[in-house]
Tab-separated table of C-alpha atoms in Angstrom:
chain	number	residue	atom	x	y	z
R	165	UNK	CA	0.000	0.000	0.000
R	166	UNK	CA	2.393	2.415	1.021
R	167	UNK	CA	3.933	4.066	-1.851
R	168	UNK	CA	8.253	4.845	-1.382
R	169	UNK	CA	10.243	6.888	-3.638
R	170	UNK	CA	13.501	7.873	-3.787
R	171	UNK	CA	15.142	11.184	-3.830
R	172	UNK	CA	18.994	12.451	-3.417
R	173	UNK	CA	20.714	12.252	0.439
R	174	UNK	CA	22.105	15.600	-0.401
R	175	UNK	CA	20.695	17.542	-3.575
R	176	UNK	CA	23.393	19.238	-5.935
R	177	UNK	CA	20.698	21.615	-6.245
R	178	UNK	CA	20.820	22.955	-2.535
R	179	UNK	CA	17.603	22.437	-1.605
R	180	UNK	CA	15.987	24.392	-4.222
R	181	UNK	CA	13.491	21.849	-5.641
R	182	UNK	CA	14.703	21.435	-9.027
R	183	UNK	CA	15.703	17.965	-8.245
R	184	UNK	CA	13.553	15.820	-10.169
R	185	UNK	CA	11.977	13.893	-6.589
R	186	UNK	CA	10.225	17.605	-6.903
R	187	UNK	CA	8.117	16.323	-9.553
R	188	UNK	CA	6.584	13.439	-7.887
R	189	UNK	CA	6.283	14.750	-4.459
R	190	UNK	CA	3.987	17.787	-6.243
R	191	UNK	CA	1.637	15.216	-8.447
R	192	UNK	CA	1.589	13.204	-4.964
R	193	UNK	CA	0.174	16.416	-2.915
R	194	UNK	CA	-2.022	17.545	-5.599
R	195	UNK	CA	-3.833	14.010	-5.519
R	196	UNK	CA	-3.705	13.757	-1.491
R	197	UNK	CA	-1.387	10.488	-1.546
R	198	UNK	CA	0.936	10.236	1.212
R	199	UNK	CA	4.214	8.754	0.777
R	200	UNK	CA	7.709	7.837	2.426
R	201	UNK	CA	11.062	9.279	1.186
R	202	UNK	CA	14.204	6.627	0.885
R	203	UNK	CA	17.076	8.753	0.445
R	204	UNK	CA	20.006	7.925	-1.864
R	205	UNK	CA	23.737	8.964	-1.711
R	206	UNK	CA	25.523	9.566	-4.884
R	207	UNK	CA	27.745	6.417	-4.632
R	208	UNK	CA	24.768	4.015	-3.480
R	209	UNK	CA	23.117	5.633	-6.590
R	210	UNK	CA	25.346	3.548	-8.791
R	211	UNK	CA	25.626	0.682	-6.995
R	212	UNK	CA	23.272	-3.111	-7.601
R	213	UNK	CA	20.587	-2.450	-5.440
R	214	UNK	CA	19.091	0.913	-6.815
R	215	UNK	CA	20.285	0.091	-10.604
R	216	UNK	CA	17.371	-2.975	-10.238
R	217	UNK	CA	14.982	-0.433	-9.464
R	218	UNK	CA	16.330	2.448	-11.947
R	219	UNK	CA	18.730	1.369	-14.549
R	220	UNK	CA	20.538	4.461	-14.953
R	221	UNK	CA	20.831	5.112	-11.836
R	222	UNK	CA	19.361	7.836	-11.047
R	223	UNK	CA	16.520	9.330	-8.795
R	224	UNK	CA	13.335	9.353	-8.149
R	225	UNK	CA	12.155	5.815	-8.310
R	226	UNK	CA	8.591	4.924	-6.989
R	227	UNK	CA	7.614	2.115	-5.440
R	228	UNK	CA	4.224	0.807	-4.388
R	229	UNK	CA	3.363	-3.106	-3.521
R	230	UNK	CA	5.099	-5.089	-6.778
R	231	UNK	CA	5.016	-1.937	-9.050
R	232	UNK	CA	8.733	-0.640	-9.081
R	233	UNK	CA	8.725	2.858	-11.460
R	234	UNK	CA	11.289	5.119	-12.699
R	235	UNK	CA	11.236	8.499	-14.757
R	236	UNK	CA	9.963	10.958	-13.453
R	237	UNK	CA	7.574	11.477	-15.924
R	238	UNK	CA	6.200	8.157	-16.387
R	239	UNK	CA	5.866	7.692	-12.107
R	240	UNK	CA	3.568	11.540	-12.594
R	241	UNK	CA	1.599	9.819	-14.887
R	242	UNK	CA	1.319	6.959	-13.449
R	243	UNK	CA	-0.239	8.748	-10.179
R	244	UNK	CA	-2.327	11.259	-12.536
R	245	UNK	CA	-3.908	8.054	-13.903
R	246	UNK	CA	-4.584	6.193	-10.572
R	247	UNK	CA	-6.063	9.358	-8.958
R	248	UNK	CA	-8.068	12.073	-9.639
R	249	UNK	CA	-6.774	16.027	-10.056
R	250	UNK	CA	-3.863	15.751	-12.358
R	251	UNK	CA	-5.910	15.110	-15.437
R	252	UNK	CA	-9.540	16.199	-16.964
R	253	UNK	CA	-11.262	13.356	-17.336
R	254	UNK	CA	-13.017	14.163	-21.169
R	255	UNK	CA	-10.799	12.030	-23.194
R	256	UNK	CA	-9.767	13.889	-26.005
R	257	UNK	CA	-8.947	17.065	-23.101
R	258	UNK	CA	-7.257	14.003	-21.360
R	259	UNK	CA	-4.741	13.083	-23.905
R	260	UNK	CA	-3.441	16.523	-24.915
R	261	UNK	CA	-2.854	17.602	-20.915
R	262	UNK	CA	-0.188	14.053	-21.791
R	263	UNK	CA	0.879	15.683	-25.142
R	264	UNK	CA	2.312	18.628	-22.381
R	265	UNK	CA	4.187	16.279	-20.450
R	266	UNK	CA	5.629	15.076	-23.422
R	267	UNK	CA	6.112	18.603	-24.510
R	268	UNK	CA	7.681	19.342	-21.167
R	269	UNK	CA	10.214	16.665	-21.371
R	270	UNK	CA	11.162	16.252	-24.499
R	271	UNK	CA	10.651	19.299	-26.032
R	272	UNK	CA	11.208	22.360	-23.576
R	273	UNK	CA	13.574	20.254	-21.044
R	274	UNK	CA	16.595	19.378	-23.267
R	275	UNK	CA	17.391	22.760	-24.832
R	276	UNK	CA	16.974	24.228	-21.165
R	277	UNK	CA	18.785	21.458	-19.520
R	278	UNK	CA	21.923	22.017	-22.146
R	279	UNK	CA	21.915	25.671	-21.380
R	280	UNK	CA	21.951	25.463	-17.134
R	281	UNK	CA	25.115	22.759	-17.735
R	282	UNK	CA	26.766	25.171	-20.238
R	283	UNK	CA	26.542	27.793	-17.003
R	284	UNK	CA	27.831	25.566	-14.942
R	285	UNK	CA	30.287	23.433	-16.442
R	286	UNK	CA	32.023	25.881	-19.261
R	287	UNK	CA	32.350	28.747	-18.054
R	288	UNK	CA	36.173	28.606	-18.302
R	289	UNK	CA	36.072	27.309	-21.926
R	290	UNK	CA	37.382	29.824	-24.444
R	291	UNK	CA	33.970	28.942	-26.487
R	292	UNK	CA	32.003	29.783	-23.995
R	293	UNK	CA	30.364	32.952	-24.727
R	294	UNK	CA	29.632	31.404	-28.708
R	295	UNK	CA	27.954	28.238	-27.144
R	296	UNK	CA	26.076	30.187	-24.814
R	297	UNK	CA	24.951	32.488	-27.163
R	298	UNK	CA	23.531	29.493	-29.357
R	299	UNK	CA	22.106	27.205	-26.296
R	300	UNK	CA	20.274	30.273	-25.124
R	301	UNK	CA	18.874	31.194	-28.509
R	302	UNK	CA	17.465	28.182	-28.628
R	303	UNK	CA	16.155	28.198	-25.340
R	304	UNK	CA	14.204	31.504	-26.137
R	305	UNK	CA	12.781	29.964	-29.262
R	306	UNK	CA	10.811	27.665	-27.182
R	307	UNK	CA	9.651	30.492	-24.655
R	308	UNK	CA	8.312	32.691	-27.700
R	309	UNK	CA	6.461	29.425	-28.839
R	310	UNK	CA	5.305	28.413	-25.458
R	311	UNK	CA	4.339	32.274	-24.573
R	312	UNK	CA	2.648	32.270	-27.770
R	313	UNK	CA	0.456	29.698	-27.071
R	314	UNK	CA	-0.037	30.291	-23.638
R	315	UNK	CA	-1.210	33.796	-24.067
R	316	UNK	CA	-3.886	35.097	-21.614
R	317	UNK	CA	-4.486	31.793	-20.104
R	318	UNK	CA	-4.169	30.423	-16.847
R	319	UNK	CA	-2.920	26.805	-17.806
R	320	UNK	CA	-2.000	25.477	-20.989
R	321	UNK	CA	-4.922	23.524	-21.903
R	322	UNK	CA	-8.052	24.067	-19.379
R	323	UNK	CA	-7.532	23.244	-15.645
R	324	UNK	CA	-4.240	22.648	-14.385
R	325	UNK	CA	-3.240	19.440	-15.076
R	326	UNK	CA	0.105	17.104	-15.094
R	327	UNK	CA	0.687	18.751	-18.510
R	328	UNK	CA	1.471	22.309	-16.462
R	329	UNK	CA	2.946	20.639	-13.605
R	330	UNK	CA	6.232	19.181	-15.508
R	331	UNK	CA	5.788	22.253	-17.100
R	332	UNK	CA	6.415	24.445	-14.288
R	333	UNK	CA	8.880	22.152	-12.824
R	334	UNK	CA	11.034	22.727	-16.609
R	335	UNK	CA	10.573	26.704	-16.584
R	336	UNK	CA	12.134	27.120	-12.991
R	337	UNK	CA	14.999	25.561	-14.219
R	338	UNK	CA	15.731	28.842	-15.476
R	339	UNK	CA	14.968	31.071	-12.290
R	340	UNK	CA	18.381	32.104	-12.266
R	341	UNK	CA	19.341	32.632	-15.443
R	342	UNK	CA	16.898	35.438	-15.683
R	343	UNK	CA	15.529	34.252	-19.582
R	344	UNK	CA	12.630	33.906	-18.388
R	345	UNK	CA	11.226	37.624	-17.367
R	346	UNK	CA	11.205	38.589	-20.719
R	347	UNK	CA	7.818	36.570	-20.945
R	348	UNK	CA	5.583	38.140	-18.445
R	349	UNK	CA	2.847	35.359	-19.108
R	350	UNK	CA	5.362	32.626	-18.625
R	351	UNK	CA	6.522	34.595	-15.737
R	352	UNK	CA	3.360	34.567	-13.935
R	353	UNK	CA	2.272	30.621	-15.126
R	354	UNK	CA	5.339	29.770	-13.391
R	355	UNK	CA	4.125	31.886	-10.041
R	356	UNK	CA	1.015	30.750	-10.487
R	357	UNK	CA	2.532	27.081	-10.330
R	358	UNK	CA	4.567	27.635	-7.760
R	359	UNK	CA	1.963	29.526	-5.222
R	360	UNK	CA	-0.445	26.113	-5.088
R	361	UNK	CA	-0.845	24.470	-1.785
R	362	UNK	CA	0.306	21.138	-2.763
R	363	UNK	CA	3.492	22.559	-4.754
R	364	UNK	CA	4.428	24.593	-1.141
R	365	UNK	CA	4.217	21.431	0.933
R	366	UNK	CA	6.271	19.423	-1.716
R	367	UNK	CA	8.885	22.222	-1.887
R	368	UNK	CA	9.291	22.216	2.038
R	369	UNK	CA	9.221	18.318	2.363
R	370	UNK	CA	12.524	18.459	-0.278
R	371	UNK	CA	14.243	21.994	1.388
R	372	UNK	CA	13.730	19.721	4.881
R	373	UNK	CA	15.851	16.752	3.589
R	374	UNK	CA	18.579	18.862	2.218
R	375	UNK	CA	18.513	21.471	5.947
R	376	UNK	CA	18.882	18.167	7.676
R	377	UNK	CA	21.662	16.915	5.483
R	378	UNK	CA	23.671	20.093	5.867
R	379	UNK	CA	23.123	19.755	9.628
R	380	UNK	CA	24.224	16.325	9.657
R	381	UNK	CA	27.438	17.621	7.685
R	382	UNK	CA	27.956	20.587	9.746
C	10	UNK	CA	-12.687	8.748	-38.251
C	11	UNK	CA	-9.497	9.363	-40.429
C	12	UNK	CA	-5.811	9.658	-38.882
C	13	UNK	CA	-4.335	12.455	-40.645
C	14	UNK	CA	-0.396	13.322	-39.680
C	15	UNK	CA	1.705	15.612	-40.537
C	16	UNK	CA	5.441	14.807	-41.981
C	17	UNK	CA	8.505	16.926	-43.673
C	18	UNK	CA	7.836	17.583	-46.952
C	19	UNK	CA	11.393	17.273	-47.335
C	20	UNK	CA	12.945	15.280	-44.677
C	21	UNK	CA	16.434	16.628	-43.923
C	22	UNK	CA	17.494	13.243	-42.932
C	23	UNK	CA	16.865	12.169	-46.630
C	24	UNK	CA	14.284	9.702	-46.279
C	25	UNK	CA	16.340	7.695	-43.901
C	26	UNK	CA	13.595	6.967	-41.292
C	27	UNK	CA	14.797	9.223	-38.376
C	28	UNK	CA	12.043	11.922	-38.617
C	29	UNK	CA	9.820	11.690	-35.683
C	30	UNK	CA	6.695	11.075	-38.216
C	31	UNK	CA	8.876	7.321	-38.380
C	32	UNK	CA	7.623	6.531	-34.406
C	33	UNK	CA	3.916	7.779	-35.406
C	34	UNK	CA	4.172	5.487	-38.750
C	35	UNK	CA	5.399	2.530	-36.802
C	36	UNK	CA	2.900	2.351	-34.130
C	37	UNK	CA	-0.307	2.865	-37.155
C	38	UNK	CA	1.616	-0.061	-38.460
C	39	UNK	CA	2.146	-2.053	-35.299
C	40	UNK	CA	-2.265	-1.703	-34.522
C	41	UNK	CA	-2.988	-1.760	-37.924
C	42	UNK	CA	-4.892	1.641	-38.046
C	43	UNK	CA	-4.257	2.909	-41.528
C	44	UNK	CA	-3.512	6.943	-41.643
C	45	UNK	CA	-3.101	9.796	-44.491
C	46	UNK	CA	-0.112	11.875	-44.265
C	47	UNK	CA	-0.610	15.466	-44.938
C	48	UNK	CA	3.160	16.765	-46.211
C	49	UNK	CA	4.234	20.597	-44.268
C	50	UNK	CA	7.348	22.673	-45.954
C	51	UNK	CA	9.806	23.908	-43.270
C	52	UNK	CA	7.569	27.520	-44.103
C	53	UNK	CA	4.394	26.102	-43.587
C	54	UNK	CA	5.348	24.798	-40.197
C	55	UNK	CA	6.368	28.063	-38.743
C	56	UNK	CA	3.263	29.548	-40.731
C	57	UNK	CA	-0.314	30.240	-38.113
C	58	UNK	CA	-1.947	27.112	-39.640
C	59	UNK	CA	0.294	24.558	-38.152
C	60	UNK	CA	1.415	26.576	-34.902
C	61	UNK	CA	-2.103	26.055	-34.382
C	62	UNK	CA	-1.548	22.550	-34.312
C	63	UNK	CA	1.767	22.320	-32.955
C	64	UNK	CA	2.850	25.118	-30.550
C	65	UNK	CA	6.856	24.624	-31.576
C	66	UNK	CA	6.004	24.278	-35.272
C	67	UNK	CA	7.210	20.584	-35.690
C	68	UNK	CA	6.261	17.169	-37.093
C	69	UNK	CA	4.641	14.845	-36.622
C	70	UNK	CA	0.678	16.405	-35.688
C	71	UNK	CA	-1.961	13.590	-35.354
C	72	UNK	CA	-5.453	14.765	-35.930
C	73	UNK	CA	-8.701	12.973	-35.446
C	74	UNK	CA	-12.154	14.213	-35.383
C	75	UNK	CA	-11.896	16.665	-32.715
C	76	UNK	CA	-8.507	15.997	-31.522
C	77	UNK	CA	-5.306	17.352	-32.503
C	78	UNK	CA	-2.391	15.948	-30.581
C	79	UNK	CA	1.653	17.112	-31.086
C	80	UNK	CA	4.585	15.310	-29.438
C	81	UNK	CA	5.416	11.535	-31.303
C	82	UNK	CA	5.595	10.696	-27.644
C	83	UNK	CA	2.304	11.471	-26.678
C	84	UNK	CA	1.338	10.368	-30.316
C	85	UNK	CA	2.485	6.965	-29.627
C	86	UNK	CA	1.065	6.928	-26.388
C	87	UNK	CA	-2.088	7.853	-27.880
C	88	UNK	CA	-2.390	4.874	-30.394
C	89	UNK	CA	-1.366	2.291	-28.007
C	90	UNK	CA	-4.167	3.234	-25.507
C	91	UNK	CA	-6.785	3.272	-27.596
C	92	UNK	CA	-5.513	-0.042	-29.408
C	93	UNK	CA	-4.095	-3.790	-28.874
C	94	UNK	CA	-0.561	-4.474	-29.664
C	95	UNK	CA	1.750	-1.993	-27.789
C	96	UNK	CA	1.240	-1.925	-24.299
C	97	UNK	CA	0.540	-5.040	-22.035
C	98	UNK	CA	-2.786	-6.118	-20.355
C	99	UNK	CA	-1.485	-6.124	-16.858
C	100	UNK	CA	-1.637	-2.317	-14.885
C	101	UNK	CA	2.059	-2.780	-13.610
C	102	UNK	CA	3.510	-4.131	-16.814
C	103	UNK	CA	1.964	-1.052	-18.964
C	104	UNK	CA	2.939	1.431	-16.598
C	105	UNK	CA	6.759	-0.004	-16.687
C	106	UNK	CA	6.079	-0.127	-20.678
C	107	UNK	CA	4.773	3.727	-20.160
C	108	UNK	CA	8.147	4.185	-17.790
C	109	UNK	CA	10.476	2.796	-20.936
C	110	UNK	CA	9.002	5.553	-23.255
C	111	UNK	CA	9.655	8.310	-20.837
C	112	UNK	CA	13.239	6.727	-20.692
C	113	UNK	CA	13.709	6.556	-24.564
C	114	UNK	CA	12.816	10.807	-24.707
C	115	UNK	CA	14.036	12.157	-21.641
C	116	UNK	CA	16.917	9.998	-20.480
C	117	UNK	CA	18.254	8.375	-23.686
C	118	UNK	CA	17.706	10.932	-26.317
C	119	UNK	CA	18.967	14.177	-24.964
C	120	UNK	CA	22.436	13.145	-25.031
C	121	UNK	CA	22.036	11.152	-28.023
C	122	UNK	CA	20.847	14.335	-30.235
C	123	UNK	CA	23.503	16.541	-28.454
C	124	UNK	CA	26.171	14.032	-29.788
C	125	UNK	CA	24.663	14.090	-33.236
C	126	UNK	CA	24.153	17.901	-33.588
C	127	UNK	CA	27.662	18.522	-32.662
C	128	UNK	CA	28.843	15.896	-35.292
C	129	UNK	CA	26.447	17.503	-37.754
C	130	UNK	CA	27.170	22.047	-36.952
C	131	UNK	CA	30.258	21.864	-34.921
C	132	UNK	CA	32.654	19.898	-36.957
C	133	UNK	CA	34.927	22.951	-37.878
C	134	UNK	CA	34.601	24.700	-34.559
C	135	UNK	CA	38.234	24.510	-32.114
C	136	UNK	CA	36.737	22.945	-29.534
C	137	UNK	CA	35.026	20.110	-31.912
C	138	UNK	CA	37.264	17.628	-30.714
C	139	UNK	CA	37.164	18.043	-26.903
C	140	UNK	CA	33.424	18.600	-26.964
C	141	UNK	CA	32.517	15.459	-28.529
C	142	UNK	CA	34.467	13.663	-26.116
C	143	UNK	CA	32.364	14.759	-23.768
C	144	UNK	CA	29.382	14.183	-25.458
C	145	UNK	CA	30.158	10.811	-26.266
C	146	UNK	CA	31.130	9.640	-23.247
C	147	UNK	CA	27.516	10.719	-21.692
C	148	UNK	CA	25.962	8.450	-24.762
C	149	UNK	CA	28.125	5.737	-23.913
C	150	UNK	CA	27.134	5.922	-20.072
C	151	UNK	CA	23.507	5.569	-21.153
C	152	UNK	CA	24.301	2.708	-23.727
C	153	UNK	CA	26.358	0.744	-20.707
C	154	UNK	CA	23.399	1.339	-18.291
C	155	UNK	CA	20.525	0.350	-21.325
C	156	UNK	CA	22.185	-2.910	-22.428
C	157	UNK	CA	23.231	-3.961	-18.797
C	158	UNK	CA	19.135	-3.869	-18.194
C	159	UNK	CA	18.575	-5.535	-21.663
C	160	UNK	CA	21.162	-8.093	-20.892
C	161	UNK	CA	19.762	-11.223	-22.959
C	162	UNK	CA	16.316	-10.181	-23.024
C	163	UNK	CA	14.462	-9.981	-26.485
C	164	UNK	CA	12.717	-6.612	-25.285
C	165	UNK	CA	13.209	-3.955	-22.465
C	166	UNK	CA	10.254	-5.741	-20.230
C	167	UNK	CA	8.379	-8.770	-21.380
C	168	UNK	CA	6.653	-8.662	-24.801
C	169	UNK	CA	7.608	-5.466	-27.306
C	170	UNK	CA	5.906	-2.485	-26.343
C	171	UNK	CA	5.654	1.049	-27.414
C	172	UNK	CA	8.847	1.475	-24.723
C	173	UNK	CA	10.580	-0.574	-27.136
C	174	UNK	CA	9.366	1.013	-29.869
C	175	UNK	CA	10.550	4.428	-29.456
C	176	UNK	CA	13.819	3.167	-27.716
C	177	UNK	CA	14.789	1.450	-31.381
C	178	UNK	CA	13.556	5.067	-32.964
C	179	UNK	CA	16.120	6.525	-30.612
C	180	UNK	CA	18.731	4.108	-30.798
C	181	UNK	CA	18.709	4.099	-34.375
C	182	UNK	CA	19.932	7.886	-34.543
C	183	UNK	CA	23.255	6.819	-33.666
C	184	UNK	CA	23.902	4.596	-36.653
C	185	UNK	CA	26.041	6.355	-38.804
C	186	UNK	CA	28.087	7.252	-35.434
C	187	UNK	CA	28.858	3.658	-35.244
C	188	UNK	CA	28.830	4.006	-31.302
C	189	UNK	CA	26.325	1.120	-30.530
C	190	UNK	CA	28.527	-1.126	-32.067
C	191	UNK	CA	30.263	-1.956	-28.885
C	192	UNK	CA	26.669	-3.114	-27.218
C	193	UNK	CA	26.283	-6.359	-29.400
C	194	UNK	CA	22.804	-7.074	-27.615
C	195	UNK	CA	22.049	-3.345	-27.823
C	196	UNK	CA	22.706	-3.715	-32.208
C	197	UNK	CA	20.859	-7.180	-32.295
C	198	UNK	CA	18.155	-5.548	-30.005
C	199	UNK	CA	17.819	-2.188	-33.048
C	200	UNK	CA	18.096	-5.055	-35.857
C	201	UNK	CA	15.364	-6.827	-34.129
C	202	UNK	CA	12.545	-3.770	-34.131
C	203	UNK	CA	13.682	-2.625	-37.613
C	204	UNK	CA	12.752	-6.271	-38.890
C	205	UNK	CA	9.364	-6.553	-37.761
C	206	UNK	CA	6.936	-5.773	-40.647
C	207	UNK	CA	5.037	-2.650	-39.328
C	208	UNK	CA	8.459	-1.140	-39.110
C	209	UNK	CA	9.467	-1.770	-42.860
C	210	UNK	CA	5.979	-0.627	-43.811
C	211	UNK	CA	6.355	2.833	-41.704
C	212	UNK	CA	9.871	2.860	-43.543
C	213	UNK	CA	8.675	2.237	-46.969
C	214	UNK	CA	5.963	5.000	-46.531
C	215	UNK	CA	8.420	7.667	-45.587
C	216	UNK	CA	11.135	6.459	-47.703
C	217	UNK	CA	8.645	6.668	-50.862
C	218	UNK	CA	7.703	10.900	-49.654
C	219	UNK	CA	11.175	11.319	-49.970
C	220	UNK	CA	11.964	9.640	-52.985
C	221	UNK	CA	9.071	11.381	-54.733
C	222	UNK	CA	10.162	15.070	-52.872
C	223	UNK	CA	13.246	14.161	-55.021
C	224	UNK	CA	11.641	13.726	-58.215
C	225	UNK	CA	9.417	16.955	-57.757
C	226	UNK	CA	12.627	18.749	-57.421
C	227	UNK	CA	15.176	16.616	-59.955
């Protein structure tokens, strides 16, 4: 019954919720599941026991009776499906709130994901300022399409739905970048996002496993 | 009733099956819905018309009646919902099936495109050579992890799925890279999906719009 994922011991991301555990705690609070946390250190990550339940060894992984998920994606889905709140339930309305997780992931993520590890990881290159230029060109390309389409609305496709929470979760990978405040509408989707009840409790439930870990450290 | 998609009128990987209309194709073929293709220019998919149908002005669309759906992903997902053939009976087994095509877009084909747009723009750039390193090395991790999962197993998880399915779509980019060659059950696990007979049918429709794009133009 009980339902156990799996986030990071100590998050690289400082207890700022952009881990991807972030995810699944926020579809689990939307739909009123409780759950328990198992928490992972980097080495363990890599080692037999957690590549059986996630074979690239990575987090989160969910866990509930036999069912062993991974990808963060596919475990939001997975609880959107079971429960009610994360998806309309009009079919047709249904499937294109899963076309934006798709979009999320596979569409917004990568060009934003490339961008953050340029910041971080070549800044000391003597390319650096070219390849930033063109990851972050192509980053804004998808926030004129996705402001576009967004417009005046409050989600992207009806009620808030799955679709808008891996959105979210995508944009604020950006927060400090500053890309994007040129898109007020995105800008305030994202607040929007981050101001609901369930996405607060999730965000303190991570922030409390990473205070505790520096504590433990300190 | 009809399945109309959307493909490249021109397909700038010259008809070689790696367009994302290929997944949408392969999983008609696979439940044995039969489809119309409706042919965009690289114009006409920035144009309104399209944008209307696909925020980020790509391919493949997939409209029925009422519903217009973007992202092959969610295109795929689509299909093997609402027919037999790609996703298992049993509620755990389709939701680990669901879990393998989150995998193939969001874990195994980020750092596979990186690796094959640097080989494709960045050839004559200084830093070609210590960037692809890099690049490769992150496919390789991901091709370890995937065929130390796959071991001797026919598919990812039981019976071939729509996991599997877009896993071969993604594995196949790196052909001409020559990188898989080093995961023997990984090559024999590609040669396996593009042998099954919805796959050459998927490939012989898009290989005959690009053969005829040619003979507009020649």
């Amino acid at each position: 019954m009980t339902i156990t994922i799996t986030a990071f011991e100590s998050s690289p991301d400082q207890g700022r919720g952009l881990a991807r555990d972030m995810r699944v705690r926020w579809a689990l609070e939307e739909v009123g599941q409780p759950y328990v946390t198992r928490l992972v250190s980097f080495a363990a990550m890599k080692e037999p026991p957690h590549l059986a339940l996630h074979p690239f060894g990575q987090i989160p992984t969910y866990e509930q009776d036999d069912l062993v998920l991974f990808e963060s994606g596919a475990i939001v889905l997975h609880v959107a499906e079971r429960n009610v709140g994360l998806l309309p339930a009009d079919a047709d309305a249904r499937a294109r709130a899963i076309g934006w997780m798709f979009a999320a992931l596979n569409t917004l993520e990568p060009p934003i994901v490339d961008s953050e590890m340029a910041r971080l990881f070549d800044r000391d290159k003597p390319w650096y300022d070219d390849r930033r230029a063109v990851l972050d060109e192509r980053v804004h390309t998808r926030l004129r399409e996705l402001s576009a389409r967004l417009g005046a609305a409050e989600w992207l496709d009806g009620d808030f739905s799955a679709g808008d929470l891996l959105t979210v979760t995508v944009l604020r990978r950006l927060e400090r970048s500053g890309m994007i405040e040129g898109y007020r509408n995105l800008a305030n989707y994202v607040a929007r996002g981050v101001a609901r009840p369930a996405y607060q409790r999730a965000f303190a439930a991570q922030l409390a496993v990473f205070e505790s870990s520096q504590a433990a450290n300190g």
